[in-house]
mmCIF file of C-alpha atoms and ligand atoms in Angstrom:
data_model
loop_
_atom_site.group_PDB
_atom_site.id
_atom_site.type_symbol
_atom_site.label_atom_id
_atom_site.label_comp_id
_atom_site.label_asym_id
_atom_site.label_seq_id
_atom_site.Cartn_x
_atom_site.Cartn_y
_atom_site.Cartn_z
ATOM 1 C CA MET L 205 -30.630 -0.639 3.915
ATOM 2 C CA ARG L 206 -31.484 2.712 5.422
ATOM 3 C CA ILE L 207 -29.234 3.657 8.341
ATOM 4 C CA ASP L 208 -31.409 5.923 10.458
ATOM 5 C CA SER L 209 -29.245 6.687 13.460
ATOM 6 C CA LEU L 210 -25.554 7.161 13.999
ATOM 7 C CA ARG L 211 -23.868 8.224 17.220
ATOM 8 C CA ALA L 212 -20.188 8.269 18.176
ATOM 9 C CA ARG L 213 -18.718 8.715 21.642
ATOM 10 C CA PRO L 214 -15.215 8.678 23.141
ATOM 11 C CA ILE L 215 -13.993 5.582 24.990
ATOM 12 C CA PHE L 216 -10.555 4.700 26.370
ATOM 13 C CA ASP L 217 -8.141 2.243 24.786
ATOM 14 C CA THR L 218 -5.774 -0.038 26.732
ATOM 15 C CA ARG L 219 -3.233 2.774 27.084
ATOM 16 C CA GLY L 220 -5.882 5.085 28.525
ATOM 17 C CA ARG L 221 -5.989 7.187 25.361
ATOM 18 C CA PRO L 222 -9.309 8.236 23.849
ATOM 19 C CA THR L 223 -10.655 6.455 20.801
ATOM 20 C CA ILE L 224 -14.016 6.232 19.011
ATOM 21 C CA GLU L 225 -17.027 4.007 19.540
ATOM 22 C CA THR L 226 -19.833 4.321 17.011
ATOM 23 C CA MET L 227 -23.399 3.013 17.321
ATOM 24 C CA LEU L 228 -25.578 2.610 14.242
ATOM 25 C CA GLY L 229 -29.265 1.882 13.922
ATOM 26 C CA ALA L 230 -31.235 0.679 10.899
ATOM 27 C CA GLY L 231 -34.899 0.092 11.747
ATOM 28 C CA PRO L 232 -34.960 -2.648 14.398
ATOM 29 C CA LEU L 233 -31.249 -3.443 13.935
ATOM 30 C CA SER L 234 -28.388 -1.842 15.821
ATOM 31 C CA ALA L 235 -24.637 -2.381 15.878
ATOM 32 C CA THR L 236 -21.631 -0.907 17.672
ATOM 33 C CA ALA L 237 -17.951 -0.781 16.769
ATOM 34 C CA SER L 238 -14.840 0.781 18.248
ATOM 35 C CA VAL L 239 -11.415 1.278 16.732
ATOM 36 C CA PRO L 240 -7.920 0.499 18.050
ATOM 37 C CA SER L 241 -4.823 2.670 17.769
ATOM 38 C CA GLY L 242 -1.202 1.813 16.969
ATOM 39 C CA LYS L 243 2.017 3.164 18.450
ATOM 40 C CA SER L 244 4.667 1.816 16.057
ATOM 41 C CA THR L 245 2.657 3.072 13.108
ATOM 42 C CA GLY L 246 3.863 2.890 9.522
ATOM 43 C CA SER L 247 4.356 6.254 7.848
ATOM 44 C CA HIS L 248 2.125 5.189 4.929
ATOM 45 C CA GLU L 249 -0.891 4.269 7.064
ATOM 46 C CA ALA L 250 -4.221 6.008 6.562
ATOM 47 C CA HIS L 251 -4.487 9.070 8.777
ATOM 48 C CA GLU L 252 -5.771 8.661 12.324
ATOM 49 C CA LEU L 253 -7.368 12.020 13.105
ATOM 50 C CA ARG L 254 -6.334 13.385 16.510
ATOM 51 C CA ASP L 255 -6.691 16.825 18.030
ATOM 52 C CA ALA L 256 -3.527 18.724 18.951
ATOM 53 C CA ASP L 257 -3.842 17.392 22.525
ATOM 54 C CA GLY L 258 -4.260 13.747 21.391
ATOM 55 C CA GLY L 259 -8.046 13.765 21.764
ATOM 56 C CA VAL L 260 -10.590 12.618 19.185
ATOM 57 C CA HIS L 261 -13.091 15.494 19.395
ATOM 58 C CA GLN L 262 -12.803 16.418 15.730
ATOM 59 C CA ALA L 263 -13.046 12.780 14.613
ATOM 60 C CA LEU L 264 -16.156 12.294 16.782
ATOM 61 C CA ALA L 265 -17.698 15.466 15.411
ATOM 62 C CA ASN L 266 -17.027 14.203 11.877
ATOM 63 C CA VAL L 267 -19.013 11.033 12.604
ATOM 64 C CA ASN L 268 -21.806 12.758 14.506
ATOM 65 C CA ASP L 269 -22.235 15.629 12.047
ATOM 66 C CA GLU L 270 -20.960 15.214 8.501
ATOM 67 C CA ILE L 271 -21.002 11.408 8.184
ATOM 68 C CA ALA L 272 -24.317 11.081 10.059
ATOM 69 C CA ASN L 273 -25.987 13.714 7.872
ATOM 70 C CA ALA L 274 -24.696 12.242 4.631
ATOM 71 C CA ILE L 275 -25.341 8.591 5.421
ATOM 72 C CA THR L 276 -28.870 8.867 6.800
ATOM 73 C CA GLN L 277 -30.073 10.582 3.605
ATOM 74 C CA ARG L 278 -29.884 7.519 1.377
ATOM 75 C CA ASP L 279 -30.333 3.771 0.937
ATOM 76 C CA PHE L 280 -27.383 1.430 0.555
ATOM 77 C CA THR L 281 -27.444 -1.941 -1.157
ATOM 78 C CA SER L 282 -24.328 -3.422 0.473
ATOM 79 C CA ALA L 283 -21.580 -2.791 2.991
ATOM 80 C CA ASP L 284 -19.218 -2.181 0.029
ATOM 81 C CA ASP L 285 -21.614 0.488 -1.162
ATOM 82 C CA VAL L 286 -21.391 2.303 2.210
ATOM 83 C CA ASP L 287 -17.582 1.993 2.353
ATOM 84 C CA SER L 288 -17.175 3.433 -1.147
ATOM 85 C CA PHE L 289 -19.510 6.273 -0.207
ATOM 86 C CA LEU L 290 -17.459 7.036 2.925
ATOM 87 C CA THR L 291 -14.187 7.005 0.977
ATOM 88 C CA GLU L 292 -15.610 9.397 -1.620
ATOM 89 C CA LEU L 293 -17.106 11.644 1.047
ATOM 90 C CA ASP L 294 -13.663 11.960 2.652
ATOM 91 C CA GLY L 295 -12.063 12.693 -0.717
ATOM 92 C CA THR L 296 -8.410 12.348 0.314
ATOM 93 C CA PRO L 297 -6.062 9.441 -0.525
ATOM 94 C CA ASP L 298 -5.249 8.821 3.158
ATOM 95 C CA LYS L 299 -8.617 9.635 4.768
ATOM 96 C CA SER L 300 -7.053 12.608 6.501
ATOM 97 C CA ARG L 301 -10.069 14.900 6.163
ATOM 98 C CA LEU L 302 -12.654 12.866 8.101
ATOM 99 C CA GLY L 303 -10.102 10.556 9.752
ATOM 100 C CA ALA L 304 -9.477 6.844 9.123
ATOM 101 C CA ASN L 305 -10.485 6.214 12.747
ATOM 102 C CA ALA L 306 -13.838 7.984 12.253
ATOM 103 C CA ILE L 307 -14.496 6.185 8.949
ATOM 104 C CA LEU L 308 -13.480 2.721 10.177
ATOM 105 C CA SER L 309 -15.752 2.912 13.232
ATOM 106 C CA VAL L 310 -18.668 3.390 10.849
ATOM 107 C CA SER L 311 -17.404 0.801 8.349
ATOM 108 C CA ILE L 312 -17.147 -1.971 10.978
ATOM 109 C CA ALA L 313 -20.536 -1.173 12.501
ATOM 110 C CA VAL L 314 -22.024 -1.232 8.985
ATOM 111 C CA GLN L 315 -20.522 -4.697 8.370
ATOM 112 C CA ARG L 316 -22.214 -5.842 11.584
ATOM 113 C CA LEU L 317 -25.564 -4.358 10.466
ATOM 114 C CA PHE L 318 -25.425 -6.209 7.155
ATOM 115 C CA ALA L 319 -24.555 -9.483 8.953
ATOM 116 C CA LEU L 320 -27.565 -8.958 11.239
ATOM 117 C CA GLU L 321 -29.795 -8.225 8.273
ATOM 118 C CA ALA L 322 -28.622 -11.447 6.581
ATOM 119 C CA GLY L 323 -29.107 -13.375 9.836
ATOM 120 C CA VAL L 324 -25.596 -14.863 9.757
ATOM 121 C CA PRO L 325 -22.623 -14.651 12.141
ATOM 122 C CA LEU L 326 -20.218 -11.795 11.459
ATOM 123 C CA TRP L 327 -17.389 -14.097 10.286
ATOM 124 C CA LYS L 328 -19.710 -15.715 7.764
ATOM 125 C CA ALA L 329 -20.873 -12.368 6.391
ATOM 126 C CA ILE L 330 -17.205 -11.343 5.998
ATOM 127 C CA ALA L 331 -16.387 -14.621 4.201
ATOM 128 C CA THR L 332 -19.294 -14.156 1.799
ATOM 129 C CA ARG L 333 -18.293 -10.561 1.132
ATOM 130 C CA ALA L 334 -14.640 -11.479 0.566
ATOM 131 C CA GLY L 335 -15.234 -14.765 -1.290
ATOM 132 C CA THR L 336 -12.955 -16.544 1.172
ATOM 133 C CA THR L 337 -13.074 -19.908 2.942
ATOM 134 C CA PRO L 338 -13.450 -19.478 6.701
ATOM 135 C CA ALA L 339 -10.931 -21.313 8.878
ATOM 136 C CA ALA L 340 -9.397 -21.033 12.337
ATOM 137 C CA PRO L 341 -6.240 -18.908 12.223
ATOM 138 C CA ARG L 342 -3.048 -19.957 13.990
ATOM 139 C CA LEU L 343 -2.742 -18.032 17.233
ATOM 140 C CA TYR L 344 0.233 -15.665 17.252
ATOM 141 C CA VAL L 345 0.392 -14.988 20.996
ATOM 142 C CA ASN L 346 2.622 -12.201 22.226
ATOM 143 C CA MET L 347 4.757 -13.756 24.971
ATOM 144 C CA MET L 348 7.401 -11.037 25.399
ATOM 145 C CA ASN L 349 7.149 -7.360 24.491
ATOM 146 C CA GLY L 350 10.097 -5.195 23.577
ATOM 147 C CA GLY L 351 10.788 -2.223 21.305
ATOM 148 C CA ILE L 352 8.611 0.818 21.828
ATOM 149 C CA HIS L 353 5.939 -1.377 23.448
ATOM 150 C CA ALA L 354 8.240 -1.932 26.441
ATOM 151 C CA ASP L 355 10.802 0.882 26.602
ATOM 152 C CA PHE L 356 13.263 -1.186 24.514
ATOM 153 C CA ARG L 357 13.909 -3.599 27.374
ATOM 154 C CA LEU L 358 14.258 -6.095 24.479
ATOM 155 C CA PRO L 359 15.316 -4.950 20.998
ATOM 156 C CA PHE L 360 12.578 -6.562 18.909
ATOM 157 C CA GLN L 361 9.007 -5.433 19.488
ATOM 158 C CA GLU L 362 7.251 -8.818 19.767
ATOM 159 C CA TYR L 363 8.383 -12.335 20.663
ATOM 160 C CA ILE L 364 5.503 -14.583 19.734
ATOM 161 C CA LEU L 365 4.438 -18.198 20.269
ATOM 162 C CA VAL L 366 2.671 -19.543 17.167
ATOM 163 C CA VAL L 367 0.224 -22.368 17.789
ATOM 164 C CA GLY L 368 -1.127 -24.331 14.830
ATOM 165 C CA GLU L 369 -4.101 -26.077 16.432
ATOM 166 C CA LYS L 370 -7.820 -25.397 16.486
ATOM 167 C CA THR L 371 -8.619 -22.539 18.863
ATOM 168 C CA SER L 372 -9.830 -24.570 21.862
ATOM 169 C CA VAL L 373 -6.742 -26.803 21.790
ATOM 170 C CA ALA L 374 -4.420 -23.890 20.997
ATOM 171 C CA LEU L 375 -5.700 -21.852 23.929
ATOM 172 C CA SER L 376 -5.039 -24.581 26.471
ATOM 173 C CA ILE L 377 -1.478 -24.796 25.129
ATOM 174 C CA VAL L 378 -1.106 -21.027 25.236
ATOM 175 C CA GLN L 379 -2.390 -20.842 28.793
ATOM 176 C CA ALA L 380 0.115 -23.455 30.004
ATOM 177 C CA ALA L 381 2.963 -21.886 28.008
ATOM 178 C CA PHE L 382 2.208 -18.360 29.227
ATOM 179 C CA ALA L 383 2.100 -19.533 32.859
ATOM 180 C CA LYS L 384 5.365 -21.416 32.388
ATOM 181 C CA LEU L 385 7.050 -18.361 30.936
ATOM 182 C CA GLY L 386 5.743 -16.276 33.838
ATOM 183 C CA GLU L 387 7.329 -18.669 36.341
ATOM 184 C CA ARG L 388 10.562 -18.675 34.370
ATOM 185 C CA LEU L 389 10.778 -14.858 34.205
ATOM 186 C CA GLY L 390 9.658 -14.087 37.753
ATOM 187 C CA ASP L 391 8.553 -10.589 38.628
ATOM 188 C CA VAL L 392 8.730 -8.584 35.375
ATOM 189 C CA PRO L 393 6.482 -5.812 34.058
ATOM 190 C CA MET L 394 3.874 -6.260 31.323
ATOM 191 C CA GLY L 395 4.262 -4.568 27.932
ATOM 192 C CA ASP L 396 1.664 -2.695 25.892
ATOM 193 C CA GLU L 397 0.247 -5.840 24.273
ATOM 194 C CA GLY L 398 -0.223 -7.906 27.426
ATOM 195 C CA GLY L 399 2.957 -9.984 27.153
ATOM 196 C CA TYR L 400 5.847 -10.031 29.635
ATOM 197 C CA ALA L 401 8.500 -7.336 29.340
ATOM 198 C CA PRO L 402 11.755 -8.771 30.692
ATOM 199 C CA ALA L 403 15.155 -7.241 29.949
ATOM 200 C CA PHE L 404 18.081 -9.284 28.589
ATOM 201 C CA ASP L 405 21.372 -7.998 27.260
ATOM 202 C CA VAL L 406 21.902 -10.984 24.942
ATOM 203 C CA LEU L 407 19.989 -10.903 21.655
ATOM 204 C CA GLU L 408 19.433 -14.688 21.568
ATOM 205 C CA LYS L 409 18.148 -15.044 25.145
ATOM 206 C CA PRO L 410 14.397 -14.617 24.457
ATOM 207 C CA PHE L 411 14.731 -17.087 21.572
ATOM 208 C CA GLU L 412 16.407 -19.667 23.813
ATOM 209 C CA ILE L 413 13.594 -19.328 26.346
ATOM 210 C CA LEU L 414 10.857 -19.619 23.714
ATOM 211 C CA ALA L 415 12.632 -22.565 22.059
ATOM 212 C CA GLU L 416 12.458 -24.436 25.395
ATOM 213 C CA ILE L 417 8.708 -23.802 25.476
ATOM 214 C CA VAL L 418 8.285 -24.907 21.859
ATOM 215 C CA LYS L 419 9.969 -28.234 22.736
ATOM 216 C CA GLU L 420 7.300 -28.901 25.360
ATOM 217 C CA PHE L 421 4.183 -28.216 23.315
ATOM 218 C CA PRO L 422 3.098 -29.776 20.010
ATOM 219 C CA ASN L 423 2.577 -27.715 16.841
ATOM 220 C CA THR L 424 4.228 -24.606 18.216
ATOM 221 C CA SER L 425 6.917 -22.345 16.803
ATOM 222 C CA ILE L 426 8.334 -18.854 17.246
ATOM 223 C CA ALA L 427 7.593 -15.597 15.428
ATOM 224 C CA ILE L 428 8.948 -12.100 15.881
ATOM 225 C CA ASP L 429 7.910 -8.633 14.902
ATOM 226 C CA ALA L 430 11.199 -6.781 14.637
ATOM 227 C CA ALA L 431 9.310 -3.531 13.888
ATOM 228 C CA ALA L 432 12.624 -2.410 12.426
ATOM 229 C CA SER L 433 11.435 1.077 11.427
ATOM 230 C CA GLU L 434 11.700 1.821 15.166
ATOM 231 C CA LEU L 435 15.294 0.518 15.278
ATOM 232 C CA PHE L 436 16.447 2.609 12.320
ATOM 233 C CA THR L 437 18.080 5.990 12.858
ATOM 234 C CA GLY L 438 20.965 7.710 11.149
ATOM 235 C CA GLY L 439 21.146 5.118 8.364
ATOM 236 C CA HIS L 440 21.653 2.049 10.556
ATOM 237 C CA TYR L 441 19.822 -0.255 12.949
ATOM 238 C CA THR L 442 20.570 -0.241 16.676
ATOM 239 C CA LEU L 443 19.986 -3.374 18.758
ATOM 240 C CA LEU L 444 21.200 -3.527 22.361
ATOM 241 C CA ASP L 445 23.477 -0.505 21.775
ATOM 242 C CA LYS L 446 25.164 -2.197 18.798
ATOM 243 C CA MET L 447 24.895 -0.799 15.277
ATOM 244 C CA TYR L 448 24.036 -2.937 12.250
ATOM 245 C CA THR L 449 23.857 -2.290 8.523
ATOM 246 C CA ALA L 450 20.960 -3.945 6.692
ATOM 247 C CA ASP L 451 23.314 -6.693 5.477
ATOM 248 C CA GLU L 452 24.574 -7.336 9.006
ATOM 249 C CA LEU L 453 21.015 -7.478 10.293
ATOM 250 C CA ALA L 454 20.138 -9.992 7.559
ATOM 251 C CA VAL L 455 22.974 -12.186 8.859
ATOM 252 C CA VAL L 456 21.429 -11.976 12.348
ATOM 253 C CA TYR L 457 18.075 -13.177 10.989
ATOM 254 C CA GLU L 458 19.687 -15.971 8.990
ATOM 255 C CA SER L 459 21.514 -17.180 12.077
ATOM 256 C CA LEU L 460 18.316 -17.021 14.190
ATOM 257 C CA VAL L 461 16.443 -19.072 11.584
ATOM 258 C CA THR L 462 19.211 -21.696 11.605
ATOM 259 C CA ARG L 463 19.320 -21.974 15.376
ATOM 260 C CA PHE L 464 15.678 -21.609 16.427
ATOM 261 C CA PRO L 465 12.246 -22.775 15.187
ATOM 262 C CA LEU L 466 11.480 -19.338 13.772
ATOM 263 C CA HIS L 467 8.295 -19.488 11.694
ATOM 264 C CA SER L 468 7.949 -15.832 10.732
ATOM 265 C CA ILE L 469 9.760 -12.494 10.842
ATOM 266 C CA GLU L 470 7.698 -9.317 10.539
ATOM 267 C CA ASP L 471 9.158 -5.991 9.414
ATOM 268 C CA PRO L 472 12.788 -7.177 9.461
ATOM 269 C CA PHE L 473 13.873 -3.845 7.924
ATOM 270 C CA GLU L 474 12.578 -0.279 7.988
ATOM 271 C CA GLN L 475 9.543 0.603 5.918
ATOM 272 C CA GLU L 476 11.377 2.124 2.911
ATOM 273 C CA ALA L 477 13.929 -0.705 2.574
ATOM 274 C CA ALA L 478 11.961 -2.737 0.014
ATOM 275 C CA GLY L 479 15.141 -4.092 -1.600
ATOM 276 C CA ASP L 480 16.392 -5.475 1.729
ATOM 277 C CA PHE L 481 13.014 -7.177 2.275
ATOM 278 C CA ALA L 482 13.258 -8.751 -1.191
ATOM 279 C CA ARG L 483 16.806 -10.029 -0.573
ATOM 280 C CA LEU L 484 15.832 -11.588 2.767
ATOM 281 C CA THR L 485 12.741 -13.182 1.218
ATOM 282 C CA ALA L 486 14.902 -14.666 -1.551
ATOM 283 C CA ALA L 487 17.283 -16.069 1.076
ATOM 284 C CA LEU L 488 14.813 -17.358 3.702
ATOM 285 C CA GLY L 489 11.386 -17.342 2.051
ATOM 286 C CA ASP L 490 11.293 -21.088 1.333
ATOM 287 C CA THR L 491 11.190 -21.907 5.029
ATOM 288 C CA THR L 492 10.247 -18.689 6.784
ATOM 289 C CA LEU L 493 7.457 -16.149 6.431
ATOM 290 C CA ILE L 494 8.744 -12.635 5.825
ATOM 291 C CA VAL L 495 5.813 -10.455 6.834
ATOM 292 C CA GLY L 496 5.150 -6.882 5.736
ATOM 293 C CA ASP L 497 3.454 -4.547 8.209
ATOM 294 C CA ASP L 498 4.835 -0.973 8.077
ATOM 295 C CA LEU L 499 6.027 -1.916 4.575
ATOM 296 C CA THR L 500 2.563 -2.662 3.172
ATOM 297 C CA VAL L 501 0.172 -1.002 5.704
ATOM 298 C CA THR L 502 -2.850 -3.058 4.492
ATOM 299 C CA ASN L 503 -2.848 -0.867 1.394
ATOM 300 C CA PRO L 504 -3.826 -2.786 -1.781
ATOM 301 C CA LEU L 505 -1.585 -0.537 -3.920
ATOM 302 C CA ARG L 506 1.465 -1.105 -1.711
ATOM 303 C CA ILE L 507 0.698 -4.836 -1.682
ATOM 304 C CA ASP L 508 0.688 -4.735 -5.521
ATOM 305 C CA ASP L 509 4.186 -3.201 -5.409
ATOM 306 C CA ALA L 510 5.389 -5.817 -2.926
ATOM 307 C CA ILE L 511 4.021 -8.591 -5.154
ATOM 308 C CA SER L 512 5.664 -7.275 -8.309
ATOM 309 C CA ARG L 513 9.038 -6.988 -6.545
ATOM 310 C CA LYS L 514 8.705 -10.212 -4.470
ATOM 311 C CA GLU L 515 9.484 -8.224 -1.331
ATOM 312 C CA ILE L 516 7.772 -10.540 1.171
ATOM 313 C CA ASN L 517 5.661 -13.701 1.305
ATOM 314 C CA ALA L 518 3.110 -12.726 3.966
ATOM 315 C CA VAL L 519 1.139 -9.593 4.781
ATOM 316 C CA LEU L 520 -0.072 -8.257 8.106
ATOM 317 C CA ILE L 521 -3.679 -7.093 7.824
ATOM 318 C CA LYS L 522 -4.834 -4.314 10.153
ATOM 319 C CA PRO L 523 -8.126 -2.719 9.073
ATOM 320 C CA ASN L 524 -7.298 0.575 10.783
ATOM 321 C CA GLN L 525 -4.179 1.014 8.641
ATOM 322 C CA ILE L 526 -6.410 1.523 5.608
ATOM 323 C CA GLY L 527 -9.690 2.738 7.131
ATOM 324 C CA THR L 528 -12.487 0.636 5.596
ATOM 325 C CA VAL L 529 -13.429 -3.030 5.763
ATOM 326 C CA ARG L 530 -13.812 -3.004 1.966
ATOM 327 C CA GLU L 531 -10.170 -2.049 1.415
ATOM 328 C CA ALA L 532 -8.932 -4.440 4.129
ATOM 329 C CA ILE L 533 -10.736 -7.216 2.244
ATOM 330 C CA ALA L 534 -9.134 -6.062 -1.033
ATOM 331 C CA ALA L 535 -5.739 -6.283 0.707
ATOM 332 C CA VAL L 536 -6.521 -9.849 1.787
ATOM 333 C CA GLN L 537 -7.706 -10.836 -1.686
ATOM 334 C CA LYS L 538 -4.511 -9.584 -3.328
ATOM 335 C CA THR L 539 -2.386 -11.295 -0.690
ATOM 336 C CA GLN L 540 -4.127 -14.652 -0.992
ATOM 337 C CA ALA L 541 -4.439 -14.521 -4.796
ATOM 338 C CA THR L 542 -0.662 -14.368 -5.093
ATOM 339 C CA GLY L 543 -0.263 -17.354 -2.753
ATOM 340 C CA TRP L 544 0.962 -15.328 0.207
ATOM 341 C CA LYS L 545 -0.247 -15.668 3.793
ATOM 342 C CA ALA L 546 -2.515 -13.105 5.441
ATOM 343 C CA ILE L 547 -1.987 -12.566 9.169
ATOM 344 C CA CYS L 548 -4.621 -10.401 10.852
ATOM 345 C CA SER L 549 -3.639 -8.154 13.708
ATOM 346 C CA HIS L 550 -4.981 -6.090 16.570
ATOM 347 C CA ARG L 551 -3.162 -2.860 17.540
ATOM 348 C CA SER L 552 -1.104 -2.102 20.624
ATOM 349 C CA GLY L 553 -3.840 0.279 21.829
ATOM 350 C CA GLU L 554 -6.952 -1.928 21.867
ATOM 351 C CA THR L 555 -10.615 -1.795 22.842
ATOM 352 C CA ASP L 556 -13.018 -4.598 23.685
ATOM 353 C CA ASP L 557 -14.200 -4.778 20.062
ATOM 354 C CA THR L 558 -13.552 -8.302 18.754
ATOM 355 C CA PHE L 559 -14.093 -7.600 15.057
ATOM 356 C CA ILE L 560 -10.554 -8.734 14.186
ATOM 357 C CA ALA L 561 -11.354 -12.278 15.443
ATOM 358 C CA ASP L 562 -14.343 -12.595 13.096
ATOM 359 C CA PHE L 563 -12.349 -11.022 10.284
ATOM 360 C CA ALA L 564 -9.414 -13.434 10.708
ATOM 361 C CA TYR L 565 -11.707 -16.479 10.854
ATOM 362 C CA GLY L 566 -13.877 -15.274 7.977
ATOM 363 C CA ILE L 567 -10.985 -14.750 5.579
ATOM 364 C CA GLY L 568 -9.306 -18.003 6.655
ATOM 365 C CA ALA L 569 -6.194 -16.134 7.805
ATOM 366 C CA HIS L 570 -2.932 -17.981 8.304
ATOM 367 C CA GLY L 571 -2.709 -16.382 11.750
ATOM 368 C CA ILE L 572 -4.019 -13.755 14.129
ATOM 369 C CA LYS L 573 -1.925 -11.499 16.355
ATOM 370 C CA ALA L 574 -4.118 -10.655 19.337
ATOM 371 C CA GLY L 575 -1.565 -10.058 22.086
ATOM 372 C CA GLY L 576 -0.578 -11.757 25.343
ATOM 373 C CA LEU L 577 -2.824 -13.151 28.061
ATOM 374 C CA GLY L 578 -2.118 -10.298 30.464
ATOM 375 C CA GLN L 579 -4.820 -7.879 29.264
ATOM 376 C CA LYS L 580 -8.590 -8.307 29.154
ATOM 377 C CA GLU L 581 -8.945 -6.693 25.709
ATOM 378 C CA ARG L 582 -6.555 -9.310 24.245
ATOM 379 C CA LEU L 583 -8.333 -12.217 25.964
ATOM 380 C CA GLU L 584 -11.637 -11.061 24.503
ATOM 381 C CA LYS L 585 -10.340 -11.697 20.980
ATOM 382 C CA TYR L 586 -9.365 -15.257 21.949
ATOM 383 C CA GLU L 587 -12.736 -15.777 23.654
ATOM 384 C CA ARG L 588 -14.500 -14.631 20.497
ATOM 385 C CA LEU L 589 -12.476 -17.153 18.457
ATOM 386 C CA LEU L 590 -13.608 -19.863 20.875
ATOM 387 C CA ALA L 591 -17.225 -18.796 20.453
ATOM 388 C CA ILE L 592 -16.770 -18.849 16.658
ATOM 389 C CA GLU L 593 -15.383 -22.392 16.870
ATOM 390 C CA ARG L 594 -18.581 -23.476 18.659
ATOM 391 C CA GLU L 595 -20.786 -21.496 16.247
ATOM 392 C CA ALA L 596 -19.096 -23.041 13.213
ATOM 393 C CA GLU L 597 -19.512 -26.566 14.604
ATOM 394 C CA THR L 598 -23.287 -26.146 14.780
ATOM 395 C CA MET L 599 -23.667 -24.728 11.261
HETATM 396 P P1 PGA A 257 1.298 -1.010 16.827
HETATM 397 O O1 PGA A 257 2.207 -2.288 16.771
HETATM 398 O O2 PGA A 257 -0.126 -1.444 16.980
HETATM 399 O O3 PGA A 257 1.830 -0.256 18.015
HETATM 400 O O4 PGA A 257 1.527 -0.250 15.547
HETATM 401 C C1 PGA A 257 1.799 -3.497 16.216
HETATM 402 C C2 PGA A 257 2.719 -3.986 15.134
HETATM 403 O O5 PGA A 257 3.735 -3.332 14.813
HETATM 404 O O6 PGA A 257 2.452 -5.053 14.567
HETATM 405 ZN ZN1 ZN A 258 4.297 -4.945 13.234
#
C-alpha cells in the first residue's frame, strides 16, 4: 500500500483539551483516527507529547512534517510493517521524540486503511491481524466516578457494573440500571467518564448501592478501578482521610469480595508495588480478577514481568499507553496466551473515535471499559458495539 496523503489537525477531547485527529489517504481509500488522553496515567506509559501549555502543536507538526514525509516515500505490505517503521523512525523506547499520541493517530488510521483495502469490517481485520477469535466483550459500565476523575468525592476511581450478555441485551440492562441509579442518587454531578459522582463518607456505601442493582438484573456484577497510584503518598494509601498500609488495604479488598459480588479489582495497589499485587492475586485470584493498568501499561515487556511473577490475572489494554496497534496486539497475545483476561479500555479524556469497540470485539476481550451513559463519546462506543453485533450476524 502506498499512503499518499497524511494530515493531522487539533480537535477537543471530552475535557476540552486538545488532541490529535489524523486523516490518511491511499489512492481511492481514506481513513481518519483520533486519540484519547488519560488523567490517572501510569508513570511507565509511552510518552504523550504536549507543548509546555498543554497543546499538541509539536505532535501535530511531527505528523504533518516528519511522519508524512517519511511515510509517503515508500510502499508498505501490512499495518505491522507501518507500525514497525513508525517505531523505528521515533527511535526512543517510550516514543517521546515524535509522541505516542502522534504515532498512534497514524497507526489506527493505517489499521482502518488496511481493513478497507481487504474489504472487511475493522474488527475482523484486527482479529485476522491478531490471530484472535472475535466475540462480544462484557460491558464494564462506569456507574460512579471517584478519585481524580471526580475530585475524590469517592475514594476509588471507578465503580462499575459488569454485564455478561450480548451487547443488545446488555445495553437495555445498562440503560435501566443507570436510570435507576440516577433516581436513587438524585441531583449529583457527573464525573470525567460520564458516570455519576456522588459523595459518601462510608467506604462500603457505593458497593451496597451497586449490589442492590445487581440483585435486580441478570448476569451482572461489580468491578472497581481503585487506581491506587493516585491514593498513594508518603508510603501509605489514603481513603476517606484514613491511612492504610498495603496489608491493611488488602484486608479491605478481601472483605469487599466476601460481602459483595465483586468480579474484578483494577490497580488495587500503586504501580511499583508488584509484590502486593502478587499477594492479592494469590489470595483472591481464584474468584476475582486482579487487573493491571498502571502496573502493566499495555507494555508487552511489563506484561512478561507480571506473568513471570504471577502479579495479576487480567490486563487492561489501552492502545495509547503503548502507542501502536501492533504493540497493543502483542500485549493482548501475551495476556491471552498465559490464560489471563484482556479488558480493553477507553481513556478519561475521549474523542468520538470508536476504534476501541472494534478492537475489543476483534480480540474477543473479556470486557470493555467505555464509561457511563452520561457522555456522548462514551455512548458512541456502545453504539459501535451494537452495530458490530448486527454486522457479525450477517457474516
Ligand atoms: P485515565 O483513567 O484514562 O484517566 O488514565 C482510566 C483508568 O485508570 O483506567
Ligand atoms: Zn485504571
